[in-house]
mmCIF file of C-alpha atoms in Angstrom:
data_model
loop_
_atom_site.group_PDB
_atom_site.id
_atom_site.type_symbol
_atom_site.label_atom_id
_atom_site.label_comp_id
_atom_site.label_asym_id
_atom_site.label_seq_id
_atom_site.Cartn_x
_atom_site.Cartn_y
_atom_site.Cartn_z
ATOM 1 C CA MET A 160 0.139 -0.017 0.075
ATOM 2 C CA ALA A 161 1.433 3.461 -0.896
ATOM 3 C CA GLU A 162 2.462 5.560 1.998
ATOM 4 C CA LYS A 163 0.231 8.396 2.497
ATOM 5 C CA ARG A 164 1.514 12.057 2.029
ATOM 6 C CA ASP A 165 1.520 14.889 4.380
ATOM 7 C CA TYR A 166 -1.588 16.743 4.168
ATOM 8 C CA TYR A 167 0.310 19.984 4.071
ATOM 9 C CA GLU A 168 2.478 18.757 1.222
ATOM 10 C CA VAL A 169 -0.761 17.704 -0.591
ATOM 11 C CA LEU A 170 -2.066 21.149 -0.507
ATOM 12 C CA GLY A 171 1.208 22.641 -1.066
ATOM 13 C CA VAL A 172 1.070 25.026 2.081
ATOM 14 C CA LYS A 173 3.312 25.468 5.188
ATOM 15 C CA LYS A 174 2.176 23.985 8.516
ATOM 16 C CA GLY A 175 1.314 27.316 9.799
ATOM 17 C CA ALA A 176 -0.809 28.456 6.967
ATOM 18 C CA SER A 177 -4.076 30.341 7.883
ATOM 19 C CA ASP A 178 -7.464 28.963 7.323
ATOM 20 C CA ASP A 179 -8.024 31.262 4.064
ATOM 21 C CA GLU A 180 -4.724 30.144 2.773
ATOM 22 C CA ILE A 181 -5.767 26.364 3.029
ATOM 23 C CA LYS A 182 -9.119 27.223 1.395
ATOM 24 C CA ARG A 183 -7.420 29.005 -1.736
ATOM 25 C CA ALA A 184 -4.830 26.307 -2.141
ATOM 26 C CA TYR A 185 -7.571 23.690 -2.205
ATOM 27 C CA ARG A 186 -9.658 25.331 -4.614
ATOM 28 C CA ARG A 187 -6.479 26.016 -6.922
ATOM 29 C CA LYS A 188 -5.518 22.437 -6.805
ATOM 30 C CA ALA A 189 -9.146 21.330 -7.313
ATOM 31 C CA LYS A 190 -9.549 23.001 -10.628
ATOM 32 C CA GLU A 191 -6.437 21.152 -11.790
ATOM 33 C CA CYS A 192 -7.440 17.580 -11.077
ATOM 34 C CA HIS A 193 -11.228 17.895 -11.087
ATOM 35 C CA PRO A 194 -12.545 14.544 -12.501
ATOM 36 C CA ASP A 195 -14.970 16.958 -14.613
ATOM 37 C CA LEU A 196 -11.994 18.036 -16.297
ATOM 38 C CA HIS A 197 -10.170 14.651 -16.659
ATOM 39 C CA PRO A 198 -12.958 12.228 -17.347
ATOM 40 C CA ASN A 199 -11.860 8.346 -17.179
ATOM 41 C CA ASP A 200 -8.361 9.528 -15.749
ATOM 42 C CA LYS A 201 -7.737 7.216 -12.547
ATOM 43 C CA GLU A 202 -4.623 9.259 -11.727
ATOM 44 C CA ALA A 203 -6.601 12.575 -11.729
ATOM 45 C CA GLU A 204 -9.101 10.954 -9.535
ATOM 46 C CA ALA A 205 -6.778 9.749 -7.164
ATOM 47 C CA ARG A 206 -5.204 12.917 -6.720
ATOM 48 C CA PHE A 207 -8.508 14.763 -6.186
ATOM 49 C CA LYS A 208 -9.423 12.177 -3.598
ATOM 50 C CA GLU A 209 -6.154 12.806 -1.745
ATOM 51 C CA LEU A 210 -6.683 16.546 -2.124
ATOM 52 C CA ASN A 211 -10.228 16.346 -0.658
ATOM 53 C CA GLU A 212 -9.166 14.130 2.276
ATOM 54 C CA ALA A 213 -6.322 16.634 3.192
ATOM 55 C CA ASN A 214 -8.889 19.451 3.146
ATOM 56 C CA GLU A 215 -11.388 17.608 5.109
ATOM 57 C CA VAL A 216 -8.812 17.282 7.898
ATOM 58 C CA LEU A 217 -7.058 20.679 7.575
ATOM 59 C CA SER A 218 -10.144 22.902 7.240
ATOM 60 C CA ASP A 219 -11.639 21.520 10.501
ATOM 61 C CA PRO A 220 -9.946 23.119 13.564
ATOM 62 C CA ASP A 221 -10.225 19.840 15.729
ATOM 63 C CA LYS A 222 -9.071 17.406 13.250
ATOM 64 C CA ARG A 223 -6.282 19.626 12.212
ATOM 65 C CA ALA A 224 -5.087 20.224 15.806
ATOM 66 C CA ARG A 225 -5.052 16.316 16.397
ATOM 67 C CA TYR A 226 -3.236 15.798 13.055
ATOM 68 C CA ASP A 227 -0.626 18.262 14.024
ATOM 69 C CA GLN A 228 0.047 16.479 17.196
ATOM 70 C CA PHE A 229 -0.403 12.956 16.246
ATOM 71 C CA GLY A 230 0.041 12.891 12.395
ATOM 72 C CA PHE A 231 -1.663 9.647 11.028
ATOM 73 C CA GLU A 232 -1.367 8.007 14.380
ATOM 74 C CA ASP A 233 -4.305 9.749 16.159
ATOM 75 C CA PRO A 234 -5.202 7.406 19.164
ATOM 76 C CA MET A 235 -9.020 8.536 18.996
ATOM 77 C CA GLY A 236 -9.173 7.186 15.320
ATOM 78 C CA GLY A 237 -9.560 3.468 16.268
ATOM 79 C CA MET A 238 -7.892 0.927 14.428
ATOM 80 C CA GLY A 239 -7.338 0.995 10.617
ATOM 81 C CA GLY A 240 -8.964 3.120 7.927
ATOM 82 C CA ASN A 241 -8.876 6.927 8.042
ATOM 83 C CA PRO A 242 -8.076 8.005 11.689
ATOM 84 C CA PHE A 243 -9.916 11.322 11.246
ATOM 85 C CA GLY A 244 -13.183 9.793 9.745
ATOM 86 C CA GLY A 245 -16.056 11.738 8.744
ATOM 87 C CA PHE A 246 -14.756 12.104 4.799
ATOM 88 C CA ASP A 247 -17.025 10.155 2.358
ATOM 89 C CA PHE A 248 -15.669 10.810 -1.137
ATOM 90 C CA GLY A 249 -18.361 8.720 -2.770
ATOM 91 C CA GLY A 250 -21.031 10.736 -0.864
ATOM 92 C CA MET A 251 -19.673 14.300 -1.816
ATOM 93 C CA GLY A 252 -18.302 14.751 1.876
ATOM 94 C CA GLY A 253 -17.455 18.437 2.293
ATOM 95 C CA PHE A 254 -15.773 19.133 -1.284
ATOM 96 C CA GLU A 255 -17.147 21.578 -4.076
ATOM 97 C CA SER A 256 -18.444 20.592 -7.543
ATOM 98 C CA ILE A 257 -16.819 21.796 -10.516
ATOM 99 C CA PHE A 258 -19.476 24.541 -10.938
ATOM 100 C CA ASP A 259 -18.775 25.946 -7.477
ATOM 101 C CA LEU A 260 -14.880 26.040 -8.089
ATOM 102 C CA PHE A 261 -15.396 27.998 -11.068
ATOM 103 C CA GLY A 262 -18.072 30.368 -9.490
ATOM 104 C CA GLY A 263 -21.076 28.897 -11.047
ATOM 105 C CA GLY A 264 -23.369 26.035 -10.121
ATOM 106 C CA MET A 265 -24.977 25.691 -6.724
ATOM 107 C CA GLY A 266 -22.752 28.672 -5.482
ATOM 108 C CA GLY A 267 -23.163 30.932 -8.551
ATOM 109 C CA GLN A 268 -26.012 33.056 -9.671
ATOM 110 C CA ARG A 269 -29.228 31.437 -10.178
ATOM 111 C CA ARG A 270 -30.365 31.281 -13.922
ATOM 112 C CA ASN A 271 -33.752 33.021 -13.122
ATOM 113 C CA GLY A 272 -32.215 35.727 -10.811
ATOM 114 C CA PRO A 273 -31.644 39.397 -11.939
ATOM 115 C CA ARG A 274 -29.073 39.642 -14.931
ATOM 116 C CA GLN A 275 -27.662 42.484 -16.785
ATOM 117 C CA GLY A 276 -28.828 42.755 -20.115
ATOM 118 C CA ASN A 277 -26.645 42.030 -23.231
ATOM 119 C CA ASP A 278 -24.069 44.633 -24.494
ATOM 120 C CA LEU A 279 -24.356 45.949 -27.838
ATOM 121 C CA ARG A 280 -21.533 47.286 -30.344
ATOM 122 C CA TYR A 281 -22.164 49.956 -33.111
ATOM 123 C CA ASP A 282 -19.482 50.502 -35.662
ATOM 124 C CA LEU A 283 -19.433 54.252 -36.281
ATOM 125 C CA HIS A 284 -17.511 55.153 -39.374
ATOM 126 C CA LEU A 285 -15.693 58.452 -39.704
ATOM 127 C CA THR A 286 -13.731 60.454 -42.296
ATOM 128 C CA PHE A 287 -10.298 61.490 -41.304
ATOM 129 C CA GLU A 288 -11.328 64.974 -40.716
ATOM 130 C CA GLU A 289 -14.378 63.997 -38.664
ATOM 131 C CA ALA A 290 -12.120 61.972 -36.548
ATOM 132 C CA ALA A 291 -9.455 64.787 -36.127
ATOM 133 C CA LYS A 292 -11.686 67.597 -35.597
ATOM 134 C CA GLY A 293 -14.836 66.188 -33.910
ATOM 135 C CA CYS A 294 -18.333 66.048 -35.217
ATOM 136 C CA LYS A 295 -21.937 65.483 -34.359
ATOM 137 C CA LYS A 296 -23.561 62.133 -35.523
ATOM 138 C CA GLN A 297 -26.761 60.553 -35.504
ATOM 139 C CA ILE A 298 -26.885 56.812 -35.330
ATOM 140 C CA ASP A 299 -29.813 54.324 -35.541
ATOM 141 C CA PHE A 300 -29.386 50.831 -34.075
ATOM 142 C CA TYR A 301 -31.603 47.876 -33.090
ATOM 143 C CA ARG A 302 -32.074 46.313 -29.589
ATOM 144 C CA SER A 303 -34.454 43.865 -28.108
ATOM 145 C CA GLU A 304 -36.657 45.388 -25.543
ATOM 146 C CA ASN A 305 -39.155 44.241 -23.285
ATOM 147 C CA CYS A 306 -42.412 43.683 -25.124
ATOM 148 C CA THR A 307 -45.177 46.451 -24.464
ATOM 149 C CA THR A 308 -47.949 44.437 -25.133
ATOM 150 C CA CYS A 309 -47.106 41.522 -22.416
ATOM 151 C CA GLN A 310 -44.813 43.880 -20.356
ATOM 152 C CA GLY A 311 -41.858 41.427 -20.915
ATOM 153 C CA THR A 312 -43.757 38.362 -19.502
ATOM 154 C CA GLY A 313 -44.196 36.688 -22.724
ATOM 155 C CA ALA A 314 -47.698 35.765 -21.672
ATOM 156 C CA LYS A 315 -50.783 36.722 -23.547
ATOM 157 C CA PRO A 316 -52.504 39.767 -21.806
ATOM 158 C CA GLY A 317 -54.822 38.710 -19.182
ATOM 159 C CA THR A 318 -52.646 35.540 -18.386
ATOM 160 C CA THR A 319 -49.678 34.852 -16.415
ATOM 161 C CA PRO A 320 -46.817 32.441 -16.696
ATOM 162 C CA GLN A 321 -46.716 29.317 -14.515
ATOM 163 C CA THR A 322 -44.068 28.003 -12.146
ATOM 164 C CA CYS A 323 -41.985 25.428 -14.028
ATOM 165 C CA PRO A 324 -42.998 21.919 -12.598
ATOM 166 C CA THR A 325 -39.573 20.546 -13.369
ATOM 167 C CA CYS A 326 -37.216 23.008 -11.427
ATOM 168 C CA ARG A 327 -40.086 24.381 -9.251
ATOM 169 C CA GLY A 328 -38.948 27.701 -10.385
ATOM 170 C CA SER A 329 -35.268 27.616 -9.822
ATOM 171 C CA GLY A 330 -34.187 27.349 -13.239
ATOM 172 C CA GLN A 331 -31.826 24.625 -12.597
ATOM 173 C CA VAL A 332 -31.918 20.987 -12.289
ATOM 174 C CA ARG A 333 -29.632 18.680 -10.050
ATOM 175 C CA ALA A 334 -28.169 15.133 -11.082
ATOM 176 C CA SER A 335 -26.102 13.010 -8.906
ATOM 177 C CA ALA A 336 -23.766 10.236 -10.071
ATOM 178 C CA GLY A 337 -21.489 8.693 -7.528
ATOM 179 C CA PHE A 338 -19.358 11.306 -5.942
ATOM 180 C CA MET A 339 -20.364 13.877 -8.640
ATOM 181 C CA THR A 340 -23.221 16.253 -8.615
ATOM 182 C CA THR A 341 -23.793 18.487 -11.487
ATOM 183 C CA VAL A 342 -26.119 21.488 -12.034
ATOM 184 C CA ARG A 343 -27.327 22.463 -15.371
ATOM 185 C CA THR A 344 -30.180 24.618 -16.964
ATOM 186 C CA CYS A 345 -33.627 23.320 -16.642
ATOM 187 C CA PRO A 346 -34.473 21.971 -19.974
ATOM 188 C CA ASN A 347 -38.225 22.310 -19.620
ATOM 189 C CA CYS A 348 -38.341 26.232 -19.131
ATOM 190 C CA GLY A 349 -34.708 27.025 -20.422
ATOM 191 C CA GLY A 350 -33.733 28.569 -17.220
ATOM 192 C CA SER A 351 -36.400 31.112 -16.646
ATOM 193 C CA GLY A 352 -38.086 28.993 -13.867
ATOM 194 C CA LYS A 353 -41.502 29.765 -15.546
ATOM 195 C CA ILE A 354 -43.684 28.355 -18.349
ATOM 196 C CA VAL A 355 -45.814 30.161 -20.856
ATOM 197 C CA THR A 356 -48.843 28.148 -21.765
ATOM 198 C CA ASP A 357 -50.775 30.966 -23.751
ATOM 199 C CA LYS A 358 -48.168 33.233 -25.402
ATOM 200 C CA CYS A 359 -48.451 36.799 -26.154
ATOM 201 C CA SER A 360 -49.139 37.342 -30.082
ATOM 202 C CA SER A 361 -46.719 40.235 -30.243
ATOM 203 C CA CYS A 362 -43.508 38.724 -29.130
ATOM 204 C CA GLY A 363 -44.410 35.020 -29.431
ATOM 205 C CA GLY A 364 -43.893 34.277 -26.070
ATOM 206 C CA SER A 365 -40.345 35.597 -25.867
ATOM 207 C CA GLY A 366 -41.068 38.611 -23.862
ATOM 208 C CA ARG A 367 -39.026 40.667 -26.081
ATOM 209 C CA THR A 368 -39.554 42.580 -29.481
ATOM 210 C CA ARG A 369 -36.860 44.225 -31.596
ATOM 211 C CA VAL A 370 -36.948 47.985 -31.711
ATOM 212 C CA ARG A 371 -34.965 50.571 -33.645
ATOM 213 C CA ARG A 372 -33.524 53.516 -31.653
ATOM 214 C CA SER A 373 -31.818 56.640 -32.858
ATOM 215 C CA MET A 374 -29.150 58.680 -30.967
ATOM 216 C CA THR A 375 -27.128 61.836 -31.554
ATOM 217 C CA LEU A 376 -23.490 61.555 -30.483
ATOM 218 C CA ASN A 377 -20.922 64.492 -29.992
ATOM 219 C CA VAL A 378 -17.629 62.890 -31.037
ATOM 220 C CA GLN A 379 -14.928 64.578 -29.538
ATOM 221 C CA PRO A 380 -11.772 65.701 -31.375
ATOM 222 C CA GLY A 381 -8.945 63.365 -31.753
ATOM 223 C CA VAL A 382 -10.661 59.795 -31.800
ATOM 224 C CA ASP A 383 -9.191 57.407 -33.842
ATOM 225 C CA THR A 384 -9.735 53.622 -35.157
ATOM 226 C CA ASP A 385 -10.252 51.335 -32.513
ATOM 227 C CA VAL A 386 -11.405 53.855 -29.811
ATOM 228 C CA SER A 387 -14.741 52.866 -28.321
ATOM 229 C CA LEU A 388 -17.164 55.379 -26.866
ATOM 230 C CA LEU A 389 -19.163 53.761 -23.865
ATOM 231 C CA LYS A 390 -22.873 54.671 -23.472
ATOM 232 C CA ARG A 391 -24.027 53.132 -20.281
ATOM 233 C CA GLY A 392 -27.330 51.635 -19.981
ATOM 234 C CA GLU A 393 -27.990 51.939 -23.770
ATOM 235 C CA GLY A 394 -27.761 48.115 -24.429
ATOM 236 C CA GLU A 395 -30.432 45.747 -24.000
ATOM 237 C CA PRO A 396 -32.964 45.475 -20.900
ATOM 238 C CA GLY A 397 -31.853 43.233 -18.073
ATOM 239 C CA VAL A 398 -33.566 40.254 -17.025
ATOM 240 C CA ASN A 399 -35.684 39.610 -13.949
ATOM 241 C CA GLY A 400 -34.911 43.317 -12.771
ATOM 242 C CA GLY A 401 -31.330 43.231 -13.677
ATOM 243 C CA PRO A 402 -29.782 46.371 -15.052
ATOM 244 C CA ASN A 403 -29.494 47.467 -18.650
ATOM 245 C CA GLY A 404 -26.496 46.468 -20.753
ATOM 246 C CA ASP A 405 -24.326 49.032 -22.305
ATOM 247 C CA LEU A 406 -23.788 50.395 -25.968
ATOM 248 C CA TYR A 407 -19.953 50.480 -27.175
ATOM 249 C CA ILE A 408 -19.480 52.448 -30.184
ATOM 250 C CA HIS A 409 -16.457 51.437 -32.174
ATOM 251 C CA ILE A 410 -14.846 54.016 -34.159
ATOM 252 C CA VAL A 411 -13.737 53.218 -37.683
ATOM 253 C CA VAL A 412 -11.635 56.089 -39.407
ATOM 254 C CA LYS A 413 -11.491 55.970 -43.459
ATOM 255 C CA PRO A 414 -7.714 56.631 -44.477
ATOM 256 C CA HIS A 415 -6.652 59.914 -45.792
ATOM 257 C CA LYS A 416 -5.483 60.497 -49.393
ATOM 258 C CA ILE A 417 -2.305 62.176 -48.250
ATOM 259 C CA PHE A 418 -2.134 62.371 -44.425
ATOM 260 C CA LYS A 419 -0.901 59.318 -42.237
ATOM 261 C CA ARG A 420 -1.566 59.587 -38.610
ATOM 262 C CA GLU A 421 0.595 58.221 -35.607
ATOM 263 C CA GLY A 422 -0.895 59.054 -32.360
ATOM 264 C CA TYR A 423 -1.629 62.917 -32.699
ATOM 265 C CA ASN A 424 1.079 63.743 -35.194
ATOM 266 C CA LEU A 425 0.326 63.723 -38.962
ATOM 267 C CA TYR A 426 2.826 62.627 -41.592
ATOM 268 C CA LEU A 427 3.068 63.751 -45.185
ATOM 269 C CA GLU A 428 5.360 63.583 -48.191
ATOM 270 C CA VAL A 429 5.980 66.519 -50.105
ATOM 271 C CA PRO A 430 7.673 66.381 -53.833
ATOM 272 C CA ILE A 431 9.883 69.320 -54.618
ATOM 273 C CA SER A 432 12.022 69.876 -57.828
ATOM 274 C CA PHE A 433 15.553 69.625 -58.044
ATOM 275 C CA THR A 434 15.870 73.341 -58.543
ATOM 276 C CA GLN A 435 13.713 73.962 -55.289
ATOM 277 C CA ALA A 436 15.902 71.676 -53.276
ATOM 278 C CA ALA A 437 19.048 73.291 -54.674
ATOM 279 C CA LEU A 438 18.261 76.842 -54.374
ATOM 280 C CA GLY A 439 15.533 76.840 -51.538
ATOM 281 C CA ALA A 440 12.161 77.741 -51.923
ATOM 282 C CA GLU A 441 9.038 78.768 -50.338
ATOM 283 C CA ILE A 442 6.242 76.199 -50.697
ATOM 284 C CA ASP A 443 2.857 75.481 -49.866
ATOM 285 C CA ILE A 444 2.411 72.773 -47.142
ATOM 286 C CA PRO A 445 -1.001 71.170 -46.838
ATOM 287 C CA THR A 446 -2.546 70.940 -43.253
ATOM 288 C CA LEU A 447 -6.024 70.051 -41.853
ATOM 289 C CA ASP A 448 -6.771 73.712 -41.411
ATOM 290 C CA GLY A 449 -5.558 74.664 -45.029
ATOM 291 C CA PRO A 450 -2.300 75.245 -46.504
ATOM 292 C CA VAL A 451 0.631 77.024 -44.811
ATOM 293 C CA LYS A 452 3.819 78.743 -46.387
ATOM 294 C CA TYR A 453 7.132 76.906 -45.330
ATOM 295 C CA THR A 454 10.519 78.002 -46.626
ATOM 296 C CA ILE A 455 12.793 74.975 -47.707
ATOM 297 C CA PRO A 456 16.220 75.973 -47.192
ATOM 298 C CA GLU A 457 19.069 76.014 -49.890
ATOM 299 C CA GLY A 458 20.562 72.507 -50.374
ATOM 300 C CA THR A 459 17.983 70.395 -48.916
ATOM 301 C CA GLN A 460 18.694 66.666 -49.547
ATOM 302 C CA ASN A 461 16.065 64.161 -50.446
ATOM 303 C CA ASP A 462 14.119 62.579 -47.529
ATOM 304 C CA THR A 463 14.830 65.506 -45.207
ATOM 305 C CA GLU A 464 11.907 65.929 -42.528
ATOM 306 C CA PHE A 465 10.624 69.080 -41.289
ATOM 307 C CA ARG A 466 8.264 69.645 -38.482
ATOM 308 C CA ILE A 467 5.472 72.466 -38.225
ATOM 309 C CA ARG A 468 4.065 72.576 -34.408
ATOM 310 C CA ASP A 469 0.650 72.371 -33.420
ATOM 311 C CA LYS A 470 -0.677 71.272 -36.863
ATOM 312 C CA GLY A 471 -1.503 67.908 -36.185
ATOM 313 C CA VAL A 472 -4.701 66.286 -34.307
ATOM 314 C CA GLN A 473 -6.267 67.854 -31.447
ATOM 315 C CA ARG A 474 -5.442 65.495 -28.364
ATOM 316 C CA MET A 475 -8.629 64.038 -26.757
ATOM 317 C CA ASP A 476 -7.624 65.482 -23.443
ATOM 318 C CA GLY A 477 -7.709 68.817 -24.860
ATOM 319 C CA ALA A 478 -3.969 69.429 -24.234
ATOM 320 C CA GLY A 479 -3.242 71.017 -27.494
ATOM 321 C CA LYS A 480 -2.409 69.551 -30.938
ATOM 322 C CA GLY A 481 0.172 67.069 -32.237
ATOM 323 C CA ASP A 482 2.678 68.283 -34.875
ATOM 324 C CA LEU A 483 2.800 67.793 -38.789
ATOM 325 C CA ILE A 484 5.907 65.963 -39.909
ATOM 326 C CA PHE A 485 6.519 66.142 -43.766
ATOM 327 C CA ARG A 486 9.338 64.615 -45.554
ATOM 328 C CA VAL A 487 10.502 66.207 -48.966
ATOM 329 C CA ARG A 488 11.193 64.019 -52.055
ATOM 330 C CA VAL A 489 13.307 65.487 -54.476
ATOM 331 C CA GLU A 490 12.119 64.415 -58.045
ATOM 332 C CA VAL A 491 14.597 64.081 -60.800
ATOM 333 C CA PRO A 492 13.383 65.600 -64.140
ATOM 334 C CA ARG A 493 12.450 63.289 -67.110
ATOM 335 C CA LYS A 494 11.683 63.865 -70.633
ATOM 336 C CA LEU A 495 14.154 66.768 -70.944
ATOM 337 C CA SER A 496 14.545 68.782 -74.308
ATOM 338 C CA ASP A 497 17.818 69.076 -75.866
ATOM 339 C CA LYS A 498 18.131 72.794 -74.603
ATOM 340 C CA GLN A 499 17.532 71.518 -71.074
ATOM 341 C CA ARG A 500 19.960 68.748 -71.544
ATOM 342 C CA GLU A 501 22.607 70.971 -72.580
ATOM 343 C CA LEU A 502 22.053 73.414 -69.754
ATOM 344 C CA LEU A 503 22.316 70.582 -67.240
ATOM 345 C CA GLN A 504 25.653 69.427 -68.734
ATOM 346 C CA GLN A 505 26.923 72.820 -68.408
ATOM 347 C CA LEU A 506 26.032 73.237 -64.920
ATOM 348 C CA ASP A 507 27.609 69.722 -64.152
ATOM 349 C CA GLU A 508 30.725 70.659 -65.960
ATOM 350 C CA SER A 509 30.929 73.948 -63.812
ATOM 351 C CA MET A 510 30.685 71.938 -60.503
ATOM 352 C CA THR A 511 34.317 71.574 -58.784
ATOM 353 C CA GLY A 512 33.205 68.507 -56.767
ATOM 354 C CA LYS A 513 32.757 70.544 -53.543
ATOM 355 C CA GLU A 514 29.223 71.112 -54.097
ATOM 356 C CA TYR A 515 28.389 67.327 -53.445
ATOM 357 C CA GLU A 516 29.533 66.530 -50.042
ATOM 358 C CA GLN A 517 28.253 62.951 -49.759
ATOM 359 C CA ARG A 518 29.836 62.255 -53.039
ATOM 360 C CA LYS A 519 33.132 63.636 -52.321
ATOM 361 C CA GLY A 520 32.991 61.568 -48.806
ATOM 362 C CA PHE A 521 32.082 58.368 -50.665
ATOM 363 C CA MET A 522 35.006 58.933 -53.101
ATOM 364 C CA GLU A 523 37.412 59.434 -50.313
ATOM 365 C CA LYS A 524 36.359 56.199 -48.371
ATOM 366 C CA LEU A 525 36.772 54.536 -51.814
ATOM 367 C CA LYS A 526 40.327 55.708 -52.042
ATOM 368 C CA ASP A 527 41.281 54.672 -48.515
ATOM 369 C CA LEU A 528 39.730 51.184 -49.282
ATOM 370 C CA PHE A 529 41.564 50.367 -52.494
ATOM 371 C CA ASN A 530 45.012 52.267 -51.565
#
């Protein structure tokens, strides 16, 4: 016969553990090896039995005191068997079902008790400018509401639902098999605890009808895709006196043709000519508030970035705006005329090499590499 393990070791707690520590340790380990989660697993069943035996002793102050003093050799326990007695694994003893361990079942909320209504989601599509600057939008959505004809009972006016004879109004039925007791929704009433024999013609006995609702939203500046606006209590009605659910308005922003957004900053690519880059120029930069003048300095290189403060998106907390960051792309001219080619050739021949810093540095590196 296998040697019995120390009860504290079984639960994974120290000998001086508090009652709460023992309870938490038992529930945690019971979830890991509960037979409901490991059907036909003899090893898990044995571990679960061992765990419940340890919990039976250590959760009882008298039994724990005797165990701490005498161990498994309790002189009050009689000859053979479990010296602490009182634990009947096959008859449920003191252990919790899998439903209790996970917060449901006999210890959880009754199916026909007050329950919060379902939450709803509405996808609100906005243009880039509407999201950045804020706007006012009207939305239309559907939700299930209590039937006005039967006041949500599902029964024909003048009649009332009857208590379910199967679950006697609890909405749940229990079934025992060996050491396990399971709790499930009553199949006769669907968990409501009531039976409607004469159904309401408006809702067909469901107690709910689908209703179209409208709402005007003030969308604040700075929202972006994946931001959700919460409207509490605007979801579907609760059940049996429970609170209404909530309405989540999910923002979806249409991409812009030229701007890209990162946080509250805007990014933009601006093409400039070779001449503008070489000589410098004042150019128009588009913003969400209209074009602004910006001076490109002489000798600007391709991919150079410039920043215009406070021309980005309004922050949702109202603390100013982000910035507009634009990158210049120097465009090389194509389809040149003979005259233009001649002029460019003359320009190139007039160059001494000092005008091209990157090229000069590259050539010097080549000399060092091959010499």
